[in-house]
Every structure is written in C-alpha cells, then in structure tokens.
Short mmCIF file of C-alpha atoms in Angstrom, two decimals:
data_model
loop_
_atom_site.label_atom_id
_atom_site.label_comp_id
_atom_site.label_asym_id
_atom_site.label_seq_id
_atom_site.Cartn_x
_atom_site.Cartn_y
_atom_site.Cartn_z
CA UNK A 1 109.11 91.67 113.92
CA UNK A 2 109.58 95.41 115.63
CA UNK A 3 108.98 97.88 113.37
CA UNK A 4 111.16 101.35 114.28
CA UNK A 5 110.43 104.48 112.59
CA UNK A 6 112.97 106.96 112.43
CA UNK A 7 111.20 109.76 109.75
CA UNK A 8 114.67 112.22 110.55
CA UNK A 9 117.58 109.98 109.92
CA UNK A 10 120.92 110.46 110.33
CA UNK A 11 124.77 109.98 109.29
CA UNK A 12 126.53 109.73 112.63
CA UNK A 13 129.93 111.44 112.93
CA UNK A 14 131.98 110.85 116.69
CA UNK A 15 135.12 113.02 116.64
CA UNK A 16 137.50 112.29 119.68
CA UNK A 17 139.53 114.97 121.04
CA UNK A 18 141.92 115.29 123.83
CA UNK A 19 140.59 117.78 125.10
CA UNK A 20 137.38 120.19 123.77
CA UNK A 21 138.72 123.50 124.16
CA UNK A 22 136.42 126.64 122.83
CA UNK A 23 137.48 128.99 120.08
CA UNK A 24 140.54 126.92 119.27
CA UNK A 25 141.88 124.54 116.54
CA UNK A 26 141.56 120.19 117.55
CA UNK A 27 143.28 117.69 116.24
CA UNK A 28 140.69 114.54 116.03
CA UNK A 29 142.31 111.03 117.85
CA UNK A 30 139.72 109.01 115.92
CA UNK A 31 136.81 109.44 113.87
CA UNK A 32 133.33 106.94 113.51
CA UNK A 33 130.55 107.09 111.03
CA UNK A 34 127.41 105.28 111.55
CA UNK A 35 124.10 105.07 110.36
CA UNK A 36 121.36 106.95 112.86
CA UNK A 37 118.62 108.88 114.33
CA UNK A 38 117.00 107.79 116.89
CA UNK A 39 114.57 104.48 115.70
CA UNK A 40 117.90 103.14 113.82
CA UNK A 41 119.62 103.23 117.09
CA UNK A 42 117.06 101.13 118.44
CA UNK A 43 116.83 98.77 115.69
CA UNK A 44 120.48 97.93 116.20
CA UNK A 45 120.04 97.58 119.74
CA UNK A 46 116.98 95.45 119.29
CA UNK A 47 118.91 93.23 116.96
CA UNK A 48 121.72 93.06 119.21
CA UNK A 49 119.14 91.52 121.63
CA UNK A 50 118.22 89.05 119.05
CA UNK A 51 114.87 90.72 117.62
CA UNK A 52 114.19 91.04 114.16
CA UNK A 53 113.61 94.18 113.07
CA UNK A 54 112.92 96.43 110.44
CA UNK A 55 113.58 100.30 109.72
CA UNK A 56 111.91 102.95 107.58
CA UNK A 57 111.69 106.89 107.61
CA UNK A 58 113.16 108.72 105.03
CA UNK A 59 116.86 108.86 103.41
CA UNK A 60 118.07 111.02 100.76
CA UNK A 61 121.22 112.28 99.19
CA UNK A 62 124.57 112.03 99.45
CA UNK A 63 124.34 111.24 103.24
CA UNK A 64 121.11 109.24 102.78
CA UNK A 65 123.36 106.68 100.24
CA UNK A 66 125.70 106.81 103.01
CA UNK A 67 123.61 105.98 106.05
CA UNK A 68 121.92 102.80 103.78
CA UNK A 69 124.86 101.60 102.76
CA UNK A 70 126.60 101.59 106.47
CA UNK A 71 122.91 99.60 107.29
CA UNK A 72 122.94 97.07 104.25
CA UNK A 73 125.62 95.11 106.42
CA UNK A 74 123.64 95.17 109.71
CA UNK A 75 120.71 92.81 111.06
CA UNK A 76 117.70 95.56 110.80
CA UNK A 77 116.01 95.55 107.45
CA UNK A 78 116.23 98.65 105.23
CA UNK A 79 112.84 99.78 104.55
CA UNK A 80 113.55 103.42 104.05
CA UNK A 81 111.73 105.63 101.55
CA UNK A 82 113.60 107.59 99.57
CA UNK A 83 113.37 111.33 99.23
CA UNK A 84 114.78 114.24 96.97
CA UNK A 85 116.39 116.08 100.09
CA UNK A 86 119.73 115.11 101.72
CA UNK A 87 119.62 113.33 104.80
CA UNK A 88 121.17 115.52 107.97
CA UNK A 89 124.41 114.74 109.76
CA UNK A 90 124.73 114.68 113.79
CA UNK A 91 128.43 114.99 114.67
CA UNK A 92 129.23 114.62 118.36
CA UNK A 93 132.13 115.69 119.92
CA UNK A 94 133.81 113.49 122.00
CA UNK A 95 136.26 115.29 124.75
CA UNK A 96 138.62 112.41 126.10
CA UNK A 97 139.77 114.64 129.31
CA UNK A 98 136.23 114.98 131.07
CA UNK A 99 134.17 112.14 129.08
CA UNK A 100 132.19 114.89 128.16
CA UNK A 101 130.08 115.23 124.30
CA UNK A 102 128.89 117.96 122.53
CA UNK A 103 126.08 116.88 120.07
CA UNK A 104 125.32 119.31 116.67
CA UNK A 105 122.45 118.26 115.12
CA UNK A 106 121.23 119.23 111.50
CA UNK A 107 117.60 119.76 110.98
CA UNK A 108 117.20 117.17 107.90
CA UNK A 109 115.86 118.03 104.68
CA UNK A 110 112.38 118.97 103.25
CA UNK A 111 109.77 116.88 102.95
CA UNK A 112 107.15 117.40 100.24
CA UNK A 113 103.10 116.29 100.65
CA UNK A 114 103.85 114.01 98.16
CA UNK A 115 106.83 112.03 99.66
CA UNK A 116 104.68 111.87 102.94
CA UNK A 117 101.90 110.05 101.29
CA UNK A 118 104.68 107.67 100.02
CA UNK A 119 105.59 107.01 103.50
CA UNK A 120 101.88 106.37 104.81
CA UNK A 121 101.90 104.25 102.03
CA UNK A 122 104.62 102.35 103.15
CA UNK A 123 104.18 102.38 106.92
CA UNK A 124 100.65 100.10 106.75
CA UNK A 125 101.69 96.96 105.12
CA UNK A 126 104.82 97.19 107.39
CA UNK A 127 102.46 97.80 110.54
CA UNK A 128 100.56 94.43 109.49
CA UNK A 129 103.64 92.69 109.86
CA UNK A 130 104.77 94.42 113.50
CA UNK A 131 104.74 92.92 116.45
CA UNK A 132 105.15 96.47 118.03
CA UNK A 133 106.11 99.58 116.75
CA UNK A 134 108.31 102.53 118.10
CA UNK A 135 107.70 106.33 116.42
CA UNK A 136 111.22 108.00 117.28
CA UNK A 137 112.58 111.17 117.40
CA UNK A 138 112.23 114.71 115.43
CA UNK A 139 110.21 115.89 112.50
CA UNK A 140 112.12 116.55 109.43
CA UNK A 141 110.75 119.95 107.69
CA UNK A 142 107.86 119.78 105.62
CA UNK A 143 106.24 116.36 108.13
CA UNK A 144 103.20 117.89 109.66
CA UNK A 145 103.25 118.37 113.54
CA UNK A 146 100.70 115.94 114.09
CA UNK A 147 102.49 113.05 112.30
CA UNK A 148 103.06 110.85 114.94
CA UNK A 149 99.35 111.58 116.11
CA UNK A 150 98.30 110.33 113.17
CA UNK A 151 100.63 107.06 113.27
CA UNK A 152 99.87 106.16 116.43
CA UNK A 153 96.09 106.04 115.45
CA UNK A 154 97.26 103.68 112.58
CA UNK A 155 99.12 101.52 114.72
CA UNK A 156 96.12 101.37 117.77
CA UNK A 157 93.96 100.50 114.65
CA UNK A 158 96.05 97.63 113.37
CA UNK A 159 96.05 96.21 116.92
CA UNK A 160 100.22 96.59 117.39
CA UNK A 161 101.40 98.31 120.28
CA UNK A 162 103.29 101.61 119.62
CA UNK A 163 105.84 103.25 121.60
CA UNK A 164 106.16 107.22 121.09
CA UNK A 165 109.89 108.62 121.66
CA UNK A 166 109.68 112.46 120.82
CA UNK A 167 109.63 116.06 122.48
CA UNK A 168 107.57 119.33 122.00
CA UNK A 169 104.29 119.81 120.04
CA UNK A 170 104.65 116.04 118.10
CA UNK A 171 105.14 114.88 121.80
CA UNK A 172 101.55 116.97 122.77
CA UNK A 173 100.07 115.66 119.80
CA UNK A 174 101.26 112.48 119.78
CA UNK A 175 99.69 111.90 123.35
CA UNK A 176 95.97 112.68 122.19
CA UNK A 177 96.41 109.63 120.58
CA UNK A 178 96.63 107.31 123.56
CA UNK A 179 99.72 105.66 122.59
CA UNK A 180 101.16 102.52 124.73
CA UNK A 181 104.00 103.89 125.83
CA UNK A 182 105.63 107.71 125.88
CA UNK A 183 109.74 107.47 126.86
CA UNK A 184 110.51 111.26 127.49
CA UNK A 185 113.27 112.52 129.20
CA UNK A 186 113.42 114.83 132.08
CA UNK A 187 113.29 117.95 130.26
CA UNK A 188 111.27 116.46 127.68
CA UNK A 189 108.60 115.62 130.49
CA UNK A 190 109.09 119.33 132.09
CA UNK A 191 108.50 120.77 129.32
CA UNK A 192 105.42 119.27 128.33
CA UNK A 193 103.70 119.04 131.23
CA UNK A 194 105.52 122.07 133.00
CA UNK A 195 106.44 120.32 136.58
CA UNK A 196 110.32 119.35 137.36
CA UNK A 197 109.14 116.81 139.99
CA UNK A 198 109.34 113.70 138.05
CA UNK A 199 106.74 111.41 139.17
CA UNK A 200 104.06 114.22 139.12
CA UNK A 201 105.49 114.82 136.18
CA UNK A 202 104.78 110.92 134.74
CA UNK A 203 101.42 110.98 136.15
CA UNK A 204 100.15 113.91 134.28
CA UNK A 205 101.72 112.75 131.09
CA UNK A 206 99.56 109.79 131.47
CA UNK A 207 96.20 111.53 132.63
CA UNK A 208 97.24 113.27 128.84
CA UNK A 209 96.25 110.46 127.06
CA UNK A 210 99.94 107.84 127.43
CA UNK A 211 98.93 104.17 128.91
CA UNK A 212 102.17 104.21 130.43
CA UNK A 213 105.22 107.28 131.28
CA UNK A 214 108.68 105.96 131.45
CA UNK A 215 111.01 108.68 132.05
CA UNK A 216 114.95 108.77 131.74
CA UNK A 217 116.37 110.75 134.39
CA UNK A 218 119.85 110.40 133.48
CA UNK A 219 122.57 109.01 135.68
CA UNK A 220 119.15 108.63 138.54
CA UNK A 221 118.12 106.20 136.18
CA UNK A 222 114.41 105.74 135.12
CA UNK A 223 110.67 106.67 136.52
CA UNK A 224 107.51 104.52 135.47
CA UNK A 225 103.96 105.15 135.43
CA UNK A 226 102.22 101.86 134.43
CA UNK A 227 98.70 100.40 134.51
CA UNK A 228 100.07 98.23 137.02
CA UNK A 229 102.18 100.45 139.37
CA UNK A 230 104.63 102.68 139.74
CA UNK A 231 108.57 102.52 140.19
CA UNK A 232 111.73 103.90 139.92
CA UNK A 233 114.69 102.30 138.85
CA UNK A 234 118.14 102.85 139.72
CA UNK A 235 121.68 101.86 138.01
CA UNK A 236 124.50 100.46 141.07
CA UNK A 237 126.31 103.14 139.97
CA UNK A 238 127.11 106.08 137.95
CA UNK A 239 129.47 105.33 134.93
CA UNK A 240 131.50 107.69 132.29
CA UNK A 241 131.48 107.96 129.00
CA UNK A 242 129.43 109.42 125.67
CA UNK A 243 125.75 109.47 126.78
CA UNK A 244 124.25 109.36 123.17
CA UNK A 245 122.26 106.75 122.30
CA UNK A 246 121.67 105.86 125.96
CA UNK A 247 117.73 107.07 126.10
CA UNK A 248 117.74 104.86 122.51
CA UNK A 249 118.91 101.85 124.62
CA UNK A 250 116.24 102.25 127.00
CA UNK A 251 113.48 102.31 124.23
CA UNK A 252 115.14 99.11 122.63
CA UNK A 253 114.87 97.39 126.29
CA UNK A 254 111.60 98.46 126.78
CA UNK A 255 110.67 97.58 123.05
CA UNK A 256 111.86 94.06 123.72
CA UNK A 257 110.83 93.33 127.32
CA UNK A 258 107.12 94.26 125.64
CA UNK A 259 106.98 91.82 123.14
CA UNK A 260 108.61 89.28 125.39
CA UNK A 261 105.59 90.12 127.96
CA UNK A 262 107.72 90.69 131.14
CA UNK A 263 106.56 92.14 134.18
CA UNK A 264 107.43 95.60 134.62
CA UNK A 265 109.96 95.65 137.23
CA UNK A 266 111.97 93.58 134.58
CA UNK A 267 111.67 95.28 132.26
CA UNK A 268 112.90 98.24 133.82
CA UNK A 269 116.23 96.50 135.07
CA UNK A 270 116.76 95.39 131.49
CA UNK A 271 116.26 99.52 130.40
CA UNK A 272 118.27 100.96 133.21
CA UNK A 273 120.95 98.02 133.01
CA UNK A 274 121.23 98.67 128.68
CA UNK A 275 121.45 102.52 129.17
CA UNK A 276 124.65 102.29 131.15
CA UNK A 277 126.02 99.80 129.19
CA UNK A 278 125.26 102.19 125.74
CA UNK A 279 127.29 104.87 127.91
CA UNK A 280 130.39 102.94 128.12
CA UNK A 281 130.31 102.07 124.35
CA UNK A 282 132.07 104.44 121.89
CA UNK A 283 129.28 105.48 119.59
CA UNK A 284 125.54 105.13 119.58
CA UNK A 285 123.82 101.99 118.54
CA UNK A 286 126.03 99.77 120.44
CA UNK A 287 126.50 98.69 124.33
CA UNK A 288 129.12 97.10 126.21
CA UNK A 289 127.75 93.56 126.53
CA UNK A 290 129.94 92.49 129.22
CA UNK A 291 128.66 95.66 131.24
CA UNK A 292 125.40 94.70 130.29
CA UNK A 293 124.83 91.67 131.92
CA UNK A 294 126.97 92.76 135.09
CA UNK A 295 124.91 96.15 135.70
CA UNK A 296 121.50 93.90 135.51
CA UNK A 297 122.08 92.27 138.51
CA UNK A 298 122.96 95.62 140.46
CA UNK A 299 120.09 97.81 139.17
CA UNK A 300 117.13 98.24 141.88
CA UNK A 301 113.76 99.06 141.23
CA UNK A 302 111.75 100.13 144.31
CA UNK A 303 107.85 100.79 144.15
CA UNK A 304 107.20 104.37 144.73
CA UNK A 305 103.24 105.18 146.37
CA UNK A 306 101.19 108.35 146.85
#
C-alpha cells in the first residue's frame, strides 16, 4: 500500500472559457469538480497505475462532504480525518484560445492542536501498513511549520520510505529530516536554496539533508540528484494543455517506480513520460493513457557529470 498525505485538501473546480479576457464578464463552455490537493492527485494517479493506495489529511465542511463523496467512488481509500473547518476550493481557469490556466487557490481552514493530535494519531497505524509514503503540498492554518519535519521522522522511524512534495519553510524544515526523496519545482528549488541553475540547485538541496533532488523543470522536463548518479530527463516534445496536476503525476511515477525498485533512469522516463500525459488530460488527477505509453518511448534521459 502507498500511503499519500494531503493535510490541505481540496474541491477542484476547472472552468473552460473561450477565451480569458481581464476585467470582463465569461461565459463557462464546461465546468468539472473533483476531489484534490496535491497527495489525492497522486493517489488517483497511483491507482490508475494499479497501486493500492490510501489517503488521509483533513476534510471538513460543506466542501469537505463534497470532496469525500466525489472519492467514495474512486480506487484510493478514504482515510481522512475530519475537522470543524471547511475544506478550501482551487478553481482553475481554463482559457481554450492559448491553452493557458489560471489557478486561485484558497488557503483551507483552521486547524486546532487538538485536531492535529487526531491526525498523528491516525497517521502511525496507517504508516505501519505503507509501503512508502508521500507528504504533499501546503499547510492548512493552525498545522505547525515543522509538520512535515516531524512526519518524515515518523516515517524514517517506521522503516517506510517518504517522499516530501512542498515549498517554503515546511520545505526547509522538512529537509532537516533527511527524507528519501524532495520533488520541488524550479522555483520551489530557487527559492530554497537561492541558485536558478538547476543542477547546483539539486545538489545543494541534497547536501541539506534530501537522499535524493528530483526537480520539475517544466516543459525541460526533470533534473535528478540520486545516490547513484545524476540525470536529466527530457519529454520528445513539448505538448499543450492545463499543466495542473502535472508535478502530481511525476510524484505518482516516482512513488511507483520506488516501490517497484527500478533503476533510476526508469524511473525518470516513467515521471517525465506521466507529466505530459497529465497535461493533455482535462483536469488534474487523470492522464491521457494513450499519450502515456507513446511519450515513454520518446523521453531521453542523459547522465549529466561535474
């Protein structure tokens, strides 16, 4: 089982417009509602790969009975803990003319000492059961900074491998804690390590504390920093469409090719290859499969030195 923790959940909204035009009125083509956040994306991209997995974070309110009941009818396993707070909504907005999105994302509701305990509670007998684990995304209000710190400790001390997938401070924290695998993206990476250059980038993120640095660099595909070398990994080609959920992909394909034990270079074909394919599918969550399997024989993966 792959555990995914997702502690800021998410009710998906995808409006599609003609064309996203500022300061004026839109009339929306179509409209999509999913369950998300970021560890629910990759649960449903794990199970799409045919790994059983199982969610948890927090889901509350309105929204929160929402987003569980859009998830009762899919593969991952609802292990969410409820909370007094309503869970946010992201709404992206979908321009048909340029392929273009623009994201809105709500900050997620409060989170008192109390309802934190209930999730540490929670999180151990579900660790015990993990084949690996992936921490993913923001902090909800009221989750200390260090949370993710402190579950990657939990997870290194259970023995399951954890993957960390955040940004800022929990992303600094988070590394002290030596987890398995960090999956920043470019600006994510910048920003905490305050180089643009990629690689150098990668390579000080892992003298931080991360056994490995894979890092998205969007349409360039991916960078790796490994124990056992160092690569980049390129798609055959750029492709169009509504990037969220693409950097989600990658974790799921990373997430998998780890507990399937495949050599690096693999599993960075099977990343870059499921990243495009998420782009070409309409909402987050989902990939084109057909794309899938044609993009994995075109991605290349070159070893990079120095």
């Amino acid at each position: 089982m792959i555990l995914t923790v997702t502690l800021n959940t998410a009710l998906d909204l995808t409006y599609r417009v003609p064309e996203l035009v500022p300061h004026a009125s839109h009339r929306v083509d179509e409209v999509t509602e999913r369950p998300g956040g970021k560890g629910i994306n990759v649960a449903r991209v794990l199970a799409a790969l045919g790994h059983r997995c199982v969610v948890t974070g927090f889901a509350g309110g309105r929204t929160g009975a929402v987003l569980r009941e859009l998830l009762a009818p899919l593969a991952p396993v609802d292990a969410l803990v409820p909370v007094a707070g309503t869970t946010r909504r992201t709404i992206a907005v979908v321009d048909a003319a340029t392929g273009d999105t623009t994201q809105l994302n709500e900050p997620g509701p409060q989170i008192t000492a109390d309802e934190w305990e209930a999730f540490l509670t929670a999180y151990e007998p579900l660790l015990r059961q993990a084949d690996a684990v992936a921490l993913c995304g923001s902090l909800p209000p009221g989750v200390p900074v260090g949370a993710y710190a402190d579950l990657v400790r939990r997870a290194r001390a259970a023995g399951v491998p954890v993957l960390l997938d955040t940004s800022g401070e929990p992303l600094r924290r988070g590394l002290a804690a030596r987890p398995d695998l960090i999956k920043p993206n470019a600006d994510e990476l910048a920003r905490l390590t305050g180089t643009r250059e990629p690689l150098r980038a990668a390579r000080d993120a892992r003298r931080r504390g991360a056994h490995a640095v894979v890092a998205s660099l969007g349409p360039e595909g991916l960078v790796a920093v490994t124990p056992d070398g160092t690569w980049q990994a390129t798609p055959p080609a750029a492709v169009r469409g509504n990037p969220t959920g693409a950097g989600d992909s990658a974790v799921a394909a990373l997430l998998s090719s780890l507990v399937e034990d495949l050599p690096w270079p693999d599993r960075l074909t099977r990343a870059v290859a499921l990243s495009a394919a998420t782009v070409l599918a309409p909402v987050a969550g989902e990939y084109d499969a057909g794309a899938y399997e044609e993009l994995q024989g075109g991605v290349r993966v070159s070893a990079l030195t120095g």
